[in-house]
Coordinates of C-alpha atoms in Angstrom, one line a residue:
Chain A
X839 CA -8.0 32.2 -5.6
X840 CA -8.8 32.8 -9.3
X841 CA -7.0 36.2 -9.2
X842 CA -3.9 34.4 -7.9
X843 CA -4.1 31.8 -10.6
X844 CA -4.6 34.5 -13.2
X845 CA -1.6 36.3 -11.8
X846 CA 0.6 33.3 -12.3
X847 CA -0.6 32.1 -15.6
X848 CA -1.5 35.2 -17.5
X849 CA 1.9 35.3 -19.3
X850 CA 2.0 31.8 -20.6
X851 CA -1.8 31.8 -21.5
X852 CA -1.5 35.3 -23.1
X853 CA 1.6 34.1 -25.0
X854 CA -0.1 31.0 -26.2
X855 CA -3.2 32.9 -27.3
X856 CA -1.2 35.4 -29.3
X857 CA 0.7 32.5 -30.9
X858 CA -2.6 30.9 -31.9
X859 CA -3.8 34.2 -33.3
X860 CA -0.6 34.8 -35.2
X861 CA -0.6 31.3 -36.7
X862 CA -4.2 31.7 -38.0
X863 CA -3.4 35.1 -39.3
X864 CA -0.6 33.7 -41.6
X865 CA -2.9 30.8 -42.5
X866 CA -0.6 28.1 -41.2
X867 CA -1.8 25.2 -39.2
X868 CA 0.0 23.2 -36.6
X869 CA -2.6 20.4 -36.9
X870 CA -4.5 21.2 -33.7
X871 CA -7.8 21.8 -35.5
X872 CA -7.3 18.7 -37.7
X873 CA -6.7 16.5 -34.6
X874 CA -9.7 18.2 -32.9
X875 CA -12.0 17.4 -35.9
X876 CA -10.8 13.8 -36.0
X877 CA -11.4 13.4 -32.3
X878 CA -14.9 14.7 -32.7
X879 CA -15.6 12.3 -35.5
X880 CA -14.6 9.4 -33.3
X881 CA -16.8 10.7 -30.4
X882 CA -19.8 11.0 -32.7
X883 CA -19.3 7.5 -34.0
X884 CA -19.1 6.2 -30.5
X885 CA -22.2 8.1 -29.6
X886 CA -24.1 6.7 -32.6
X887 CA -23.2 3.1 -31.7
X888 CA -24.3 3.7 -28.0
X889 CA -27.5 5.3 -29.0
X890 CA -28.4 2.4 -31.3
X891 CA -27.6 -0.2 -28.7
X892 CA -29.6 1.7 -26.1
X893 CA -32.7 2.0 -28.3
X894 CA -32.5 -1.6 -29.2
X895 CA -32.4 -2.5 -25.5
X896 CA -35.4 -0.3 -25.0
X897 CA -37.3 -2.1 -27.7
X898 CA -36.5 -5.4 -26.0
X899 CA -37.9 -4.1 -22.8
X900 CA -41.1 -2.9 -24.6
X901 CA -41.6 -5.9 -26.8
X902 CA -42.9 -8.4 -24.2
X903 CA -45.6 -6.0 -23.2
X904 CA -47.0 -5.5 -26.7
X905 CA -48.4 -8.1 -29.0
X906 CA -46.6 -9.7 -31.9
X907 CA -47.9 -7.3 -34.5
X908 CA -46.1 -4.4 -32.9
X909 CA -42.9 -6.4 -32.9
X910 CA -43.1 -7.1 -36.6
X911 CA -43.6 -3.4 -37.3
X912 CA -40.6 -2.4 -35.4
X913 CA -38.5 -4.7 -37.5
X914 CA -40.0 -3.2 -40.6
X915 CA -39.0 0.3 -39.5
X916 CA -35.4 -0.7 -38.9
X917 CA -35.2 -2.2 -42.4
X918 CA -36.6 0.8 -44.1
X919 CA -34.4 3.2 -42.3
X920 CA -31.4 1.4 -43.7
X921 CA -32.7 1.6 -47.2
X922 CA -33.6 5.2 -47.3
X923 CA -31.4 6.8 -44.7
X924 CA -34.7 8.2 -43.3
X925 CA -34.4 11.1 -45.7
X926 CA -37.6 10.6 -47.8
X927 CA -41.0 9.5 -46.8
X928 CA -42.6 8.8 -50.2
X929 CA -41.5 8.1 -53.8
X930 CA -43.0 10.4 -56.4
X931 CA -43.9 10.0 -60.0
X932 CA -44.9 13.4 -61.1
X933 CA -43.6 16.7 -59.7
X934 CA -44.9 20.0 -60.8
X935 CA -42.3 22.6 -61.6
X936 CA -42.5 26.3 -62.2
X937 CA -41.4 25.9 -65.9
X938 CA -42.8 24.2 -68.9
X939 CA -41.9 20.5 -69.2
X940 CA -40.5 19.0 -72.4
X941 CA -42.7 20.5 -75.2
X942 CA -45.2 17.8 -76.2
X943 CA -44.9 16.8 -79.9
X944 CA -47.2 19.1 -81.8
X945 CA -50.1 17.1 -83.0
X946 CA -52.3 18.5 -85.7
X947 CA -55.0 19.7 -83.4
X948 CA -58.1 20.9 -85.2
X949 CA -60.0 22.7 -82.5
X950 CA -63.5 21.9 -83.4
X951 CA -65.6 21.6 -80.3
X952 CA -66.5 18.0 -80.4
X953 CA -63.0 16.7 -80.3
X954 CA -62.1 17.8 -76.8
X955 CA -63.1 15.1 -74.3
X956 CA -62.9 15.2 -70.6
X957 CA -63.3 12.5 -68.0
X958 CA -63.1 12.6 -64.3
X959 CA -60.0 10.6 -64.2
X960 CA -57.9 13.4 -65.7
X961 CA -57.8 15.5 -62.5
X962 CA -56.8 12.6 -60.2
X963 CA -53.1 13.0 -61.1
X964 CA -53.2 16.6 -59.9
X965 CA -55.0 15.7 -56.7
X966 CA -52.4 13.1 -56.0
X967 CA -49.4 15.2 -56.8
X968 CA -50.9 18.0 -54.7
X969 CA -51.3 15.8 -51.6
X970 CA -47.8 14.5 -52.2
X971 CA -46.5 18.0 -52.2
X972 CA -48.1 18.5 -48.8
X973 CA -46.3 15.4 -47.5
X974 CA -43.0 16.2 -49.0
X975 CA -41.8 19.0 -51.3
X976 CA -38.5 20.1 -52.7
X977 CA -38.6 23.7 -51.5
X978 CA -39.9 24.3 -48.0
X979 CA -37.5 21.8 -46.5
X980 CA -34.5 23.7 -48.0
X981 CA -35.1 26.6 -45.7
X982 CA -34.9 24.6 -42.6
X983 CA -32.0 22.9 -40.8
X984 CA -30.9 19.7 -42.5
X985 CA -31.7 16.5 -40.7
X986 CA -28.8 14.6 -39.3
X987 CA -28.3 10.9 -39.5
X988 CA -26.8 10.6 -36.1
X989 CA -26.7 12.8 -33.1
X990 CA -23.8 15.3 -32.8
X991 CA -24.0 15.9 -29.1
X992 CA -25.6 19.3 -29.4
X993 CA -28.8 19.8 -27.5
X994 CA -30.2 22.0 -30.3
X995 CA -30.4 18.9 -32.7
X996 CA -32.0 17.2 -29.8
X997 CA -34.0 14.0 -29.7
X998 CA -33.6 13.6 -25.9
X999 CA -30.5 11.5 -26.6
X1000 CA -28.4 13.1 -24.0
X1001 CA -30.0 11.0 -21.2
X1002 CA -30.0 7.7 -23.1
X1003 CA -27.1 6.3 -21.2
X1004 CA -24.7 7.6 -18.5
X1005 CA -21.7 7.4 -20.9
X1006 CA -23.5 9.6 -23.4
X1007 CA -24.7 11.9 -20.7
X1008 CA -21.1 12.4 -19.4
X1009 CA -19.7 13.0 -22.9
X1010 CA -22.5 15.6 -23.5
X1011 CA -21.9 17.4 -20.2
X1012 CA -18.1 17.4 -20.8
X1013 CA -18.7 18.7 -24.4
X1014 CA -21.1 21.4 -23.1
X1015 CA -18.5 22.5 -20.6
X1016 CA -15.8 22.7 -23.3
X1017 CA -18.0 24.5 -25.8
X1018 CA -19.5 27.1 -23.5
X1019 CA -16.9 27.7 -20.8
X1020 CA -13.6 27.3 -22.7
X1021 CA -14.2 27.6 -26.4
X1022 CA -16.8 30.4 -26.5
X1023 CA -14.9 33.1 -24.6
X1024 CA -11.8 32.4 -26.6
X1025 CA -13.8 32.6 -29.8
X1026 CA -15.4 35.8 -28.9
X1027 CA -12.0 37.2 -28.1
X1028 CA -10.5 36.1 -31.4
X1029 CA -13.5 37.5 -33.3
X1030 CA -13.1 40.8 -31.5
X1031 CA -9.4 40.8 -32.3
X1032 CA -10.3 40.2 -36.0
X1033 CA -12.7 43.1 -36.2
X1034 CA -10.3 45.4 -34.3
X1035 CA -7.6 44.4 -36.7
X1036 CA -9.9 45.2 -39.7
X1037 CA -10.7 48.6 -38.3
X1038 CA -7.1 49.5 -37.5
X1039 CA -5.3 48.0 -40.5
X1040 CA -7.7 49.4 -43.0
X1041 CA -7.5 52.9 -41.6
X1042 CA -3.7 52.7 -41.8
X1043 CA -3.7 51.3 -45.3
X1044 CA -6.1 53.9 -46.5
X1045 CA -3.5 56.6 -45.7
X1046 CA -0.7 55.0 -47.7
X1047 CA 0.6 57.0 -50.6
X1048 CA 1.2 54.6 -53.6
X1049 CA -1.6 52.8 -55.2
X1050 CA 0.2 49.5 -55.7
X1051 CA 1.5 49.4 -52.1
X1052 CA -2.0 50.3 -50.9
X1053 CA -3.6 47.5 -53.0
X1054 CA -1.4 44.7 -51.9
X1055 CA -1.5 45.7 -48.3
X1056 CA -5.2 46.1 -48.4
X1057 CA -5.5 42.6 -49.8
X1058 CA -3.3 41.3 -47.1
X1059 CA -5.3 43.1 -44.4
X1060 CA -8.5 41.7 -45.9
X1061 CA -7.3 38.1 -45.8
X1062 CA -5.9 38.4 -42.3
X1063 CA -9.2 39.9 -41.1
X1064 CA -11.2 37.0 -42.4
X1065 CA -8.7 34.4 -41.3
X1066 CA -9.1 35.7 -37.7
X1067 CA -12.9 35.8 -37.9
X1068 CA -13.2 32.4 -39.4
X1069 CA -10.8 30.9 -37.0
X1070 CA -13.0 32.3 -34.2
X1071 CA -15.5 29.6 -35.3
X1072 CA -12.7 27.0 -35.4
X1073 CA -13.2 26.6 -39.1
X1074 CA -11.4 23.8 -40.8
X1075 CA -11.5 24.5 -44.5
X1076 CA -10.2 22.3 -47.3
X1077 CA -9.6 24.1 -50.5
X1078 CA -9.6 22.0 -53.7
X1079 CA -8.3 22.8 -57.2
X1080 CA -6.3 25.8 -56.1
X1081 CA -5.1 26.2 -59.7
X1082 CA -8.6 27.7 -60.6
X1083 CA -8.4 30.3 -57.8
X1084 CA -9.9 33.6 -59.2
X1085 CA -7.0 35.8 -60.3
X1086 CA -8.1 38.7 -62.5
X1087 CA -11.2 40.9 -62.1
X1088 CA -14.5 39.2 -62.8
X1089 CA -17.2 37.5 -60.8
X1090 CA -16.8 34.7 -58.3
X1091 CA -20.1 33.0 -57.8
X1092 CA -20.8 30.5 -55.1
X1093 CA -23.8 28.7 -53.4
X1094 CA -25.0 30.5 -50.3
X1095 CA -25.5 28.9 -46.9
X1096 CA -24.7 31.6 -44.4
X1097 CA -23.0 34.9 -44.0
X1098 CA -19.9 32.9 -43.0
X1099 CA -19.4 31.9 -46.7
X1100 CA -17.8 35.3 -47.2
X1101 CA -15.3 34.8 -44.3
X1102 CA -14.5 31.2 -45.5
X1103 CA -13.8 32.2 -49.1
X1104 CA -11.9 35.3 -48.1
X1105 CA -9.3 33.4 -46.1
X1106 CA -7.7 32.2 -49.3
X1107 CA -8.3 34.9 -51.8
X1108 CA -9.1 38.6 -51.9
X1109 CA -12.5 39.6 -53.2
X1110 CA -14.5 42.7 -53.6
X1111 CA -17.7 42.3 -51.6
X1112 CA -21.1 43.6 -52.7
X1113 CA -24.2 43.9 -50.6
X1114 CA -26.6 46.0 -48.7
X1115 CA -25.3 48.3 -46.0
X1116 CA -26.0 46.9 -42.6
X1117 CA -26.0 48.4 -39.1
X1118 CA -24.5 47.0 -36.0
X1119 CA -21.7 44.5 -35.9
X1120 CA -21.7 43.9 -39.7
X1121 CA -21.9 47.6 -40.3
X1122 CA -18.7 48.2 -38.4
X1123 CA -16.9 45.6 -40.4
X1124 CA -18.3 46.8 -43.7
X1125 CA -17.2 50.4 -43.1
X1126 CA -13.8 49.3 -42.1
X1127 CA -13.3 47.1 -45.1
X1128 CA -14.6 49.8 -47.5
X1129 CA -12.0 52.2 -46.3
X1130 CA -9.1 50.3 -47.8
X1131 CA -10.4 48.4 -50.8
X1132 CA -13.1 48.8 -53.4
X1133 CA -16.2 47.1 -52.0
X1134 CA -19.7 47.9 -53.2
X1135 CA -22.2 48.6 -50.5
X1136 CA -25.7 49.8 -51.4
X1137 CA -28.2 51.7 -49.4
X1138 CA -31.4 49.8 -48.7
X1139 CA -33.4 51.4 -51.6
X1140 CA -30.6 51.4 -54.1
X1141 CA -30.2 47.6 -54.4
X1142 CA -33.7 47.5 -55.9
X1143 CA -32.5 49.7 -58.8
X1144 CA -31.2 47.0 -61.2
X1145 CA -29.7 49.5 -63.7
X1146 CA -27.7 51.2 -61.0
X1147 CA -26.4 47.9 -59.7
X1148 CA -25.5 46.7 -63.2
X1149 CA -23.7 50.0 -63.9
X1150 CA -21.7 49.7 -60.7
X1151 CA -20.8 46.1 -61.4
X1152 CA -19.7 47.0 -65.0
X1153 CA -17.5 49.8 -63.7
X1154 CA -15.9 47.6 -61.2
X1155 CA -15.1 44.7 -63.6
X1156 CA -13.7 47.0 -66.2
X1157 CA -10.7 47.9 -64.0
X1158 CA -8.3 44.9 -64.2
X1159 CA -6.7 46.0 -60.9
X1160 CA -9.9 45.4 -58.9
X1161 CA -10.2 42.0 -57.2
X1162 CA -13.0 39.7 -58.4
X1163 CA -16.5 40.4 -57.0
X1164 CA -17.9 37.7 -54.8
X1165 CA -21.5 37.1 -55.5
X1166 CA -24.1 34.7 -54.2
X1167 CA -26.6 34.6 -57.0
X1168 CA -29.2 32.6 -55.1
X1169 CA -29.9 35.7 -53.2
X1170 CA -30.7 33.9 -49.9
X1171 CA -29.3 31.3 -47.6
X1172 CA -30.2 27.7 -48.5
X1173 CA -29.6 24.8 -46.0
X1174 CA -26.6 23.4 -47.9
X1175 CA -28.4 20.4 -49.4
X1176 CA -29.3 22.0 -52.7
X1177 CA -28.7 24.9 -55.1
X1178 CA -31.6 27.1 -56.1
X1179 CA -32.2 29.4 -59.0
X1180 CA -29.4 31.8 -59.8
X1181 CA -30.5 35.4 -60.4
X1182 CA -29.3 36.4 -63.9
X1183 CA -28.0 39.9 -63.0
X1184 CA -24.4 39.1 -62.5
X1185 CA -24.4 36.9 -65.6
X1186 CA -25.6 39.7 -67.8
X1187 CA -22.7 42.0 -67.2
X1188 CA -20.2 39.9 -69.0
X1189 CA -16.7 39.0 -68.1
X1190 CA -15.3 35.8 -66.6
X1191 CA -17.2 33.8 -64.0
X1192 CA -15.3 31.8 -61.4
X1193 CA -17.7 29.2 -60.0
X1194 CA -17.0 28.0 -56.4
X1195 CA -18.9 25.2 -54.6
X1196 CA -19.0 25.2 -50.8
X1197 CA -20.2 22.2 -48.8
X1198 CA -20.3 22.3 -45.1
X1199 CA -20.2 19.2 -42.9
X1200 CA -23.4 19.6 -40.7
X1201 CA -22.2 17.2 -38.1
X1202 CA -20.0 19.7 -36.4
X1203 CA -22.5 22.5 -36.4
X1204 CA -25.0 23.5 -38.9
X1205 CA -23.7 26.6 -40.8
X1206 CA -27.1 27.4 -42.3
X1207 CA -28.5 30.7 -41.2
X1208 CA -32.2 30.5 -40.9
X1209 CA -32.7 34.2 -41.0
X1210 CA -36.5 33.9 -40.4
X1211 CA -35.8 32.3 -37.0
X1212 CA -32.5 33.7 -35.7
X1213 CA -31.0 37.2 -35.7
X1214 CA -27.4 37.7 -36.8
X1215 CA -26.2 37.8 -33.2
X1216 CA -28.1 34.6 -32.2
X1217 CA -26.6 32.9 -35.2
X1218 CA -23.1 33.9 -34.3
X1219 CA -23.7 32.8 -30.8
X1220 CA -24.8 29.4 -32.1
X1221 CA -21.8 29.2 -34.4
X1222 CA -19.4 30.0 -31.5
X1223 CA -21.0 27.3 -29.3
X1224 CA -20.9 24.6 -32.0
X1225 CA -18.1 22.2 -32.3
X1226 CA -16.5 23.6 -35.4
X1227 CA -17.2 24.8 -38.9
X1228 CA -15.9 22.1 -41.3
X1229 CA -16.2 22.6 -45.0
X1230 CA -14.9 21.8 -48.4
X1231 CA -14.4 24.5 -51.0
X1232 CA -13.9 23.6 -54.6
X1233 CA -12.6 26.2 -57.1
X1234 CA -14.0 25.3 -60.6
X1235 CA -12.6 26.2 -64.0
X1236 CA -13.5 29.7 -65.2
X1237 CA -16.6 29.9 -67.4
X1238 CA -17.6 32.3 -70.1
X1239 CA -20.9 33.1 -71.6
X1240 CA -21.2 31.4 -75.0
X1241 CA -22.3 33.2 -78.1
X1242 CA -26.0 33.3 -78.4
X1243 CA -26.5 32.0 -74.9
X1244 CA -29.0 33.9 -72.8
X1245 CA -28.0 35.1 -69.3
X1246 CA -30.6 32.7 -67.8
X1247 CA -29.2 29.6 -69.6
X1248 CA -25.7 30.7 -68.7
X1249 CA -26.7 31.0 -65.0
X1250 CA -28.3 27.6 -65.1
X1251 CA -25.2 26.1 -66.7
X1252 CA -23.0 27.6 -63.9
X1253 CA -25.5 26.4 -61.3
X1254 CA -25.4 22.8 -62.5
X1255 CA -21.6 22.8 -62.4
X1256 CA -21.6 24.0 -58.8
X1257 CA -24.3 21.6 -57.8
X1258 CA -22.5 18.6 -59.3
X1259 CA -19.2 19.4 -57.7
X1260 CA -20.7 20.2 -54.2
X1261 CA -22.9 17.1 -54.3
X1262 CA -25.9 19.4 -54.0
X1263 CA -29.4 18.9 -55.5
X1264 CA -29.9 21.2 -58.5
X1265 CA -33.3 22.9 -58.2
X1266 CA -35.1 25.2 -60.6
X1267 CA -37.1 26.9 -57.8
X1268 CA -36.5 30.5 -56.8
X1269 CA -34.9 30.9 -53.3
X1270 CA -37.0 34.0 -52.8
X1271 CA -39.9 31.6 -52.0
X1272 CA -38.6 31.7 -48.5
X1273 CA -40.3 35.0 -48.1
X1274 CA -42.5 35.4 -51.1
X1275 CA -45.6 33.7 -52.5
X1276 CA -45.2 31.7 -55.7
X1277 CA -45.9 33.6 -58.9
X1278 CA -49.3 33.3 -60.5
X1279 CA -47.6 32.6 -63.9
X1280 CA -46.3 29.3 -62.6
X1281 CA -49.8 28.0 -62.2
X1282 CA -50.7 29.3 -65.6
X1283 CA -48.0 27.2 -67.0
X1284 CA -49.6 24.1 -65.4
X1285 CA -53.0 25.2 -66.9
X1286 CA -51.5 25.5 -70.4
X1287 CA -50.0 22.0 -70.0
X1288 CA -53.3 20.5 -68.9
X1289 CA -55.2 22.2 -71.8
X1290 CA -52.7 20.8 -74.2
X1291 CA -53.0 17.4 -72.8
X1292 CA -56.8 17.6 -73.1
X1293 CA -56.6 18.7 -76.7
X1294 CA -54.0 16.2 -77.8
X1295 CA -55.8 13.3 -76.0
X1296 CA -58.9 13.9 -77.9
X1297 CA -57.7 13.6 -81.5
Chain B
X808 CA -31.5 23.4 -35.6
X809 CA -35.2 23.7 -34.8
X810 CA -35.6 22.7 -31.2
X811 CA -38.6 20.5 -31.4
X812 CA -38.1 18.7 -28.2
X813 CA -41.3 20.0 -26.7
X814 CA -43.3 18.9 -29.6
X815 CA -43.1 15.1 -29.5
X816 CA -46.1 12.9 -29.9
X817 CA -47.1 10.8 -26.9
X818 CA -47.1 7.1 -27.4
X819 CA -50.9 6.9 -26.8
X820 CA -51.5 9.5 -29.6
X821 CA -49.3 7.5 -32.0
X822 CA -51.2 4.3 -31.2
X823 CA -54.5 6.0 -31.6
X824 CA -53.6 7.5 -35.0
X825 CA -52.1 4.1 -36.1
X826 CA -55.4 2.5 -35.2
X827 CA -57.4 5.1 -37.2
X828 CA -55.3 5.4 -40.2
X829 CA -53.1 2.4 -40.6
X830 CA -49.8 4.4 -40.8
X831 CA -46.8 2.9 -39.0
X832 CA -45.4 4.6 -36.0
X833 CA -42.4 5.6 -37.9
X834 CA -44.5 7.2 -40.7
X835 CA -46.6 9.0 -38.1
X836 CA -43.5 10.5 -36.5
X837 CA -42.1 11.6 -39.9
X838 CA -45.5 13.1 -40.9
X839 CA -45.7 14.8 -37.5
X840 CA -42.4 16.5 -38.0
X841 CA -43.6 17.7 -41.5
X842 CA -46.8 18.9 -39.8
X843 CA -44.9 21.0 -37.2
X844 CA -42.6 22.4 -39.9
X845 CA -45.6 23.6 -41.9
X846 CA -47.0 25.1 -38.7
X847 CA -45.2 28.4 -38.9
X848 CA -46.7 29.9 -35.8
X849 CA -46.3 26.8 -33.6
X850 CA -49.9 26.7 -32.6
X851 CA -50.4 23.0 -33.2
X852 CA -52.9 23.4 -36.0
X853 CA -52.5 24.4 -39.7
X854 CA -54.4 27.2 -41.5
X855 CA -55.1 27.3 -45.2
X856 CA -52.2 29.7 -45.6
X857 CA -49.8 27.3 -44.0
X858 CA -50.6 24.8 -46.7
X859 CA -50.7 27.3 -49.5
X860 CA -47.1 28.3 -48.6
X861 CA -45.8 25.1 -50.2
X862 CA -44.8 26.4 -53.6
X863 CA -45.4 23.1 -55.4
X864 CA -48.9 22.9 -54.1
X865 CA -49.6 26.6 -54.8
X866 CA -48.9 26.1 -58.5
X867 CA -51.3 23.1 -58.7
X868 CA -54.4 24.1 -60.6
X869 CA -56.5 22.3 -58.1
X870 CA -54.8 23.8 -55.1
X871 CA -57.9 25.4 -53.5
X872 CA -59.9 22.2 -53.8
X873 CA -57.1 20.0 -52.3
X874 CA -56.5 22.4 -49.5
X875 CA -60.2 22.6 -48.9
X876 CA -60.5 18.8 -48.5
X877 CA -58.3 19.1 -45.3
X878 CA -60.7 21.6 -43.8
X879 CA -64.0 19.8 -44.6
X880 CA -64.2 18.3 -41.1
X881 CA -63.1 21.4 -39.1
X882 CA -65.4 24.2 -38.1
X883 CA -62.8 26.9 -37.3
X884 CA -60.7 26.7 -40.5
X885 CA -57.8 25.1 -38.7
X886 CA -56.8 21.5 -39.0
X887 CA -55.1 19.5 -36.3
X888 CA -52.7 16.6 -36.7
X889 CA -55.4 13.9 -36.4
X890 CA -57.6 15.5 -39.0
X891 CA -54.5 16.0 -41.2
X892 CA -53.6 12.3 -40.9
X893 CA -57.1 11.2 -41.6
X894 CA -57.1 13.0 -45.0
X895 CA -53.6 11.6 -45.8
X896 CA -54.8 8.1 -44.9
X897 CA -57.1 8.2 -48.0
X898 CA -53.9 8.0 -50.1
X899 CA -52.5 4.9 -48.5
X900 CA -52.2 2.1 -51.1
X901 CA -55.1 -0.4 -51.1
X902 CA -52.8 -3.4 -51.4
X903 CA -51.3 -2.6 -48.1
X904 CA -52.0 -5.5 -45.9
X905 CA -52.8 -3.2 -43.0
X906 CA -56.3 -2.3 -44.1
X907 CA -58.1 0.6 -42.6
X908 CA -61.5 1.9 -43.5
X909 CA -60.1 5.2 -45.0
X910 CA -58.2 3.8 -48.0
X911 CA -60.8 1.6 -49.6
X912 CA -61.6 2.1 -53.2
X913 CA -64.9 3.7 -52.3
X914 CA -63.3 6.1 -49.9
X915 CA -60.8 7.1 -52.5
X916 CA -63.6 7.7 -55.0
X917 CA -65.5 9.7 -52.4
X918 CA -62.5 11.9 -52.0
X919 CA -62.2 12.4 -55.7
X920 CA -65.9 13.1 -56.0
X921 CA -65.7 15.9 -53.3
X922 CA -63.0 17.6 -55.4
X923 CA -65.8 18.3 -58.0
X924 CA -68.6 18.8 -55.6
X925 CA -68.0 22.4 -54.8
X926 CA -71.1 23.0 -52.7
X927 CA -71.0 19.7 -50.9
X928 CA -74.6 18.7 -51.8
X929 CA -73.7 15.2 -53.0
X930 CA -74.1 15.9 -56.7
X931 CA -71.9 17.5 -59.4
X932 CA -73.9 20.1 -61.3
X933 CA -73.0 21.5 -64.7
X934 CA -71.8 24.7 -63.1
X935 CA -69.6 22.9 -60.7
X936 CA -68.0 20.9 -63.4
X937 CA -67.5 24.1 -65.4
X938 CA -65.7 25.8 -62.5
X939 CA -63.4 22.9 -62.1
X940 CA -62.6 22.9 -65.8
X941 CA -62.0 26.5 -65.6
X942 CA -59.5 26.0 -62.7
X943 CA -57.7 23.3 -64.7
X944 CA -57.2 25.1 -68.0
X945 CA -57.4 28.8 -67.2
X946 CA -57.8 30.9 -70.3
X947 CA -56.4 28.3 -72.6
X948 CA -59.7 26.9 -73.8
X949 CA -62.6 29.2 -74.7
X950 CA -65.6 29.4 -72.4
X951 CA -67.9 28.1 -75.2
X952 CA -65.8 25.1 -75.6
X953 CA -65.7 24.5 -71.8
X954 CA -69.5 24.7 -71.7
X955 CA -69.9 22.1 -74.3
X956 CA -67.3 19.8 -72.7
X957 CA -69.1 20.1 -69.4
X958 CA -72.5 19.4 -70.9
X959 CA -71.2 16.4 -72.9
X960 CA -69.4 15.0 -69.9
X961 CA -72.6 15.2 -67.8
X962 CA -74.7 13.7 -70.6
X963 CA -72.4 10.7 -70.9
X964 CA -72.1 10.1 -67.2
X965 CA -75.6 10.9 -66.0
X966 CA -77.5 7.6 -65.9
X967 CA -80.6 8.8 -64.0
X968 CA -81.2 11.7 -66.4
X969 CA -81.2 14.4 -63.7
X970 CA -78.8 16.6 -65.5
X971 CA -76.4 16.1 -62.6
X972 CA -73.9 13.5 -61.6
X973 CA -74.5 11.6 -58.4
X974 CA -71.9 9.6 -56.6
X975 CA -73.2 6.4 -58.2
X976 CA -72.8 7.9 -61.7
X977 CA -69.3 9.0 -60.8
X978 CA -68.3 5.5 -59.7
X979 CA -69.7 4.1 -62.9
X980 CA -67.8 6.6 -65.0
X981 CA -64.6 5.6 -63.2
X982 CA -65.4 1.9 -63.3
X983 CA -62.5 1.0 -65.5
X984 CA -60.0 3.3 -63.9
X985 CA -57.3 1.9 -61.7
X986 CA -58.3 4.1 -58.8
X987 CA -55.8 2.5 -56.5
X988 CA -52.9 3.4 -58.7
X989 CA -54.2 7.0 -59.4
X990 CA -55.0 7.8 -55.8
X991 CA -52.3 6.0 -53.9
X992 CA -49.0 7.5 -52.7
X993 CA -46.1 5.1 -52.3
X994 CA -45.1 5.5 -48.7
X995 CA -41.8 4.1 -47.8
X996 CA -42.7 2.5 -44.6

């Protein structure tokens, strides 16, 4: 039966598929993805309304059983949710940071013994802020999936909503069928075509005789590869401010949410990539890309050698024919709600910096790669069974290091520009805290501050 | 995309914790989701390391003492959600109309006292105060100065002349402090 169907339909289906692949390769859209995304938005909205009415009904059923007090509290809860979006649990006065606060005005402190006074009250602020950090802190939550305001019909963001009413259940079942049975095989196929294209085209391009021919064809092959790969996740990308698109050699720096960032950015512009050599699926892609264009892949040990890295970067940037290097100075994936400390390395080399802000829409599928929890393959599988990858990309005006500005200050300046444009929270914390323990020096900074407070209070 | 579907609190548990601590069901659920995200190994209890992994807590000079206060009640160095909530309940504002026995002024003071009482014997000795001072300032004030600060503080607060500070002395010393403001976290319902 299926064989007969396939026999009849393989020509139109095959033709349609090749047409889709061709369209995405030349970066044109016939509006299918846009319509798809809009449809999804309407479904989510419908789902949100249904879930809210259903939970209200549940409350009404429960209410008669419990006493009045319970009823009052439920009303309280609904009010507070509106006010805070359910995002925060407490309001905080003092937050400890891994850097000195505003320098206190220097008081003439004569450090004779008798003048330093201590009373028990002085530690209480630290106790309170410590407990507050346990309830809610700025860092640990950044390494976990962002909380959604309403359910997006994926079981993985589950709150057992799929059984709340039969309408929602049927939408969910239908969506499940679409995602796993229709979309996923197609996506795997498109992704496979993309990688195959990368391997073939770059081997051919690498054999071409003239440099300028080779460069422009390599750039084309690079973009087509990533257009295919990103369309295999049904990505719907909006580029803003195209006039600031990186043109000459330099550094393009962006906030980092997932390995997909590379594919997303590369659909519109050619970059040189830099990173560690990987094995497996990524390795195949890396080796293919490196054949045709100047990417920088390091062996595992080499990346630790900062001088070597800086030297390679300098060499690369000095050739104006080389495409800009794409760098994620956070050094790790953050969940797309904030930007964390930028490593100063790429800001030390000099040359122009093109900041780029990327903001994903988590409703369609959370692009954040929680590498502590999921392997690359699991992550890809989750991406291919999500609804879509919807994101905004902003190109920002090129920035230069000012005279007398330290690399760290420059990095912070670029970071705040990206944070502001992307609507992300600008944090001073180091993204490496995902894996590493906080440095001892940071606590010493707090101790210095407390000592100063003690001394200045006493005079 | 953490799949936490298996880790939801049962309604009876919520009701029990609400009874004990005065937190609202919504707050309890939010804190539970925080608890599970701190629980890296998904074992339903937290270890000291789980808490120490919070960077902002780890840079707090009093970090060890604060973390220790969560484990005072447990005998195997793990803290479960109810114990966790009982400690946090000390920090609910006093004004809150939903009174519970854990957030009274006296309970808040007791909590603060235990921060200083390292060996848990009910009095703060000179050495204990000195260790706390040392934690707070590190190497930024000389040992001699710290000793004299500690001795003077004890002299001023010690009303029964034992050379140690009892809980009563401690309360007297903080008589004019707005303990409620200093030891209350503003929870957003």
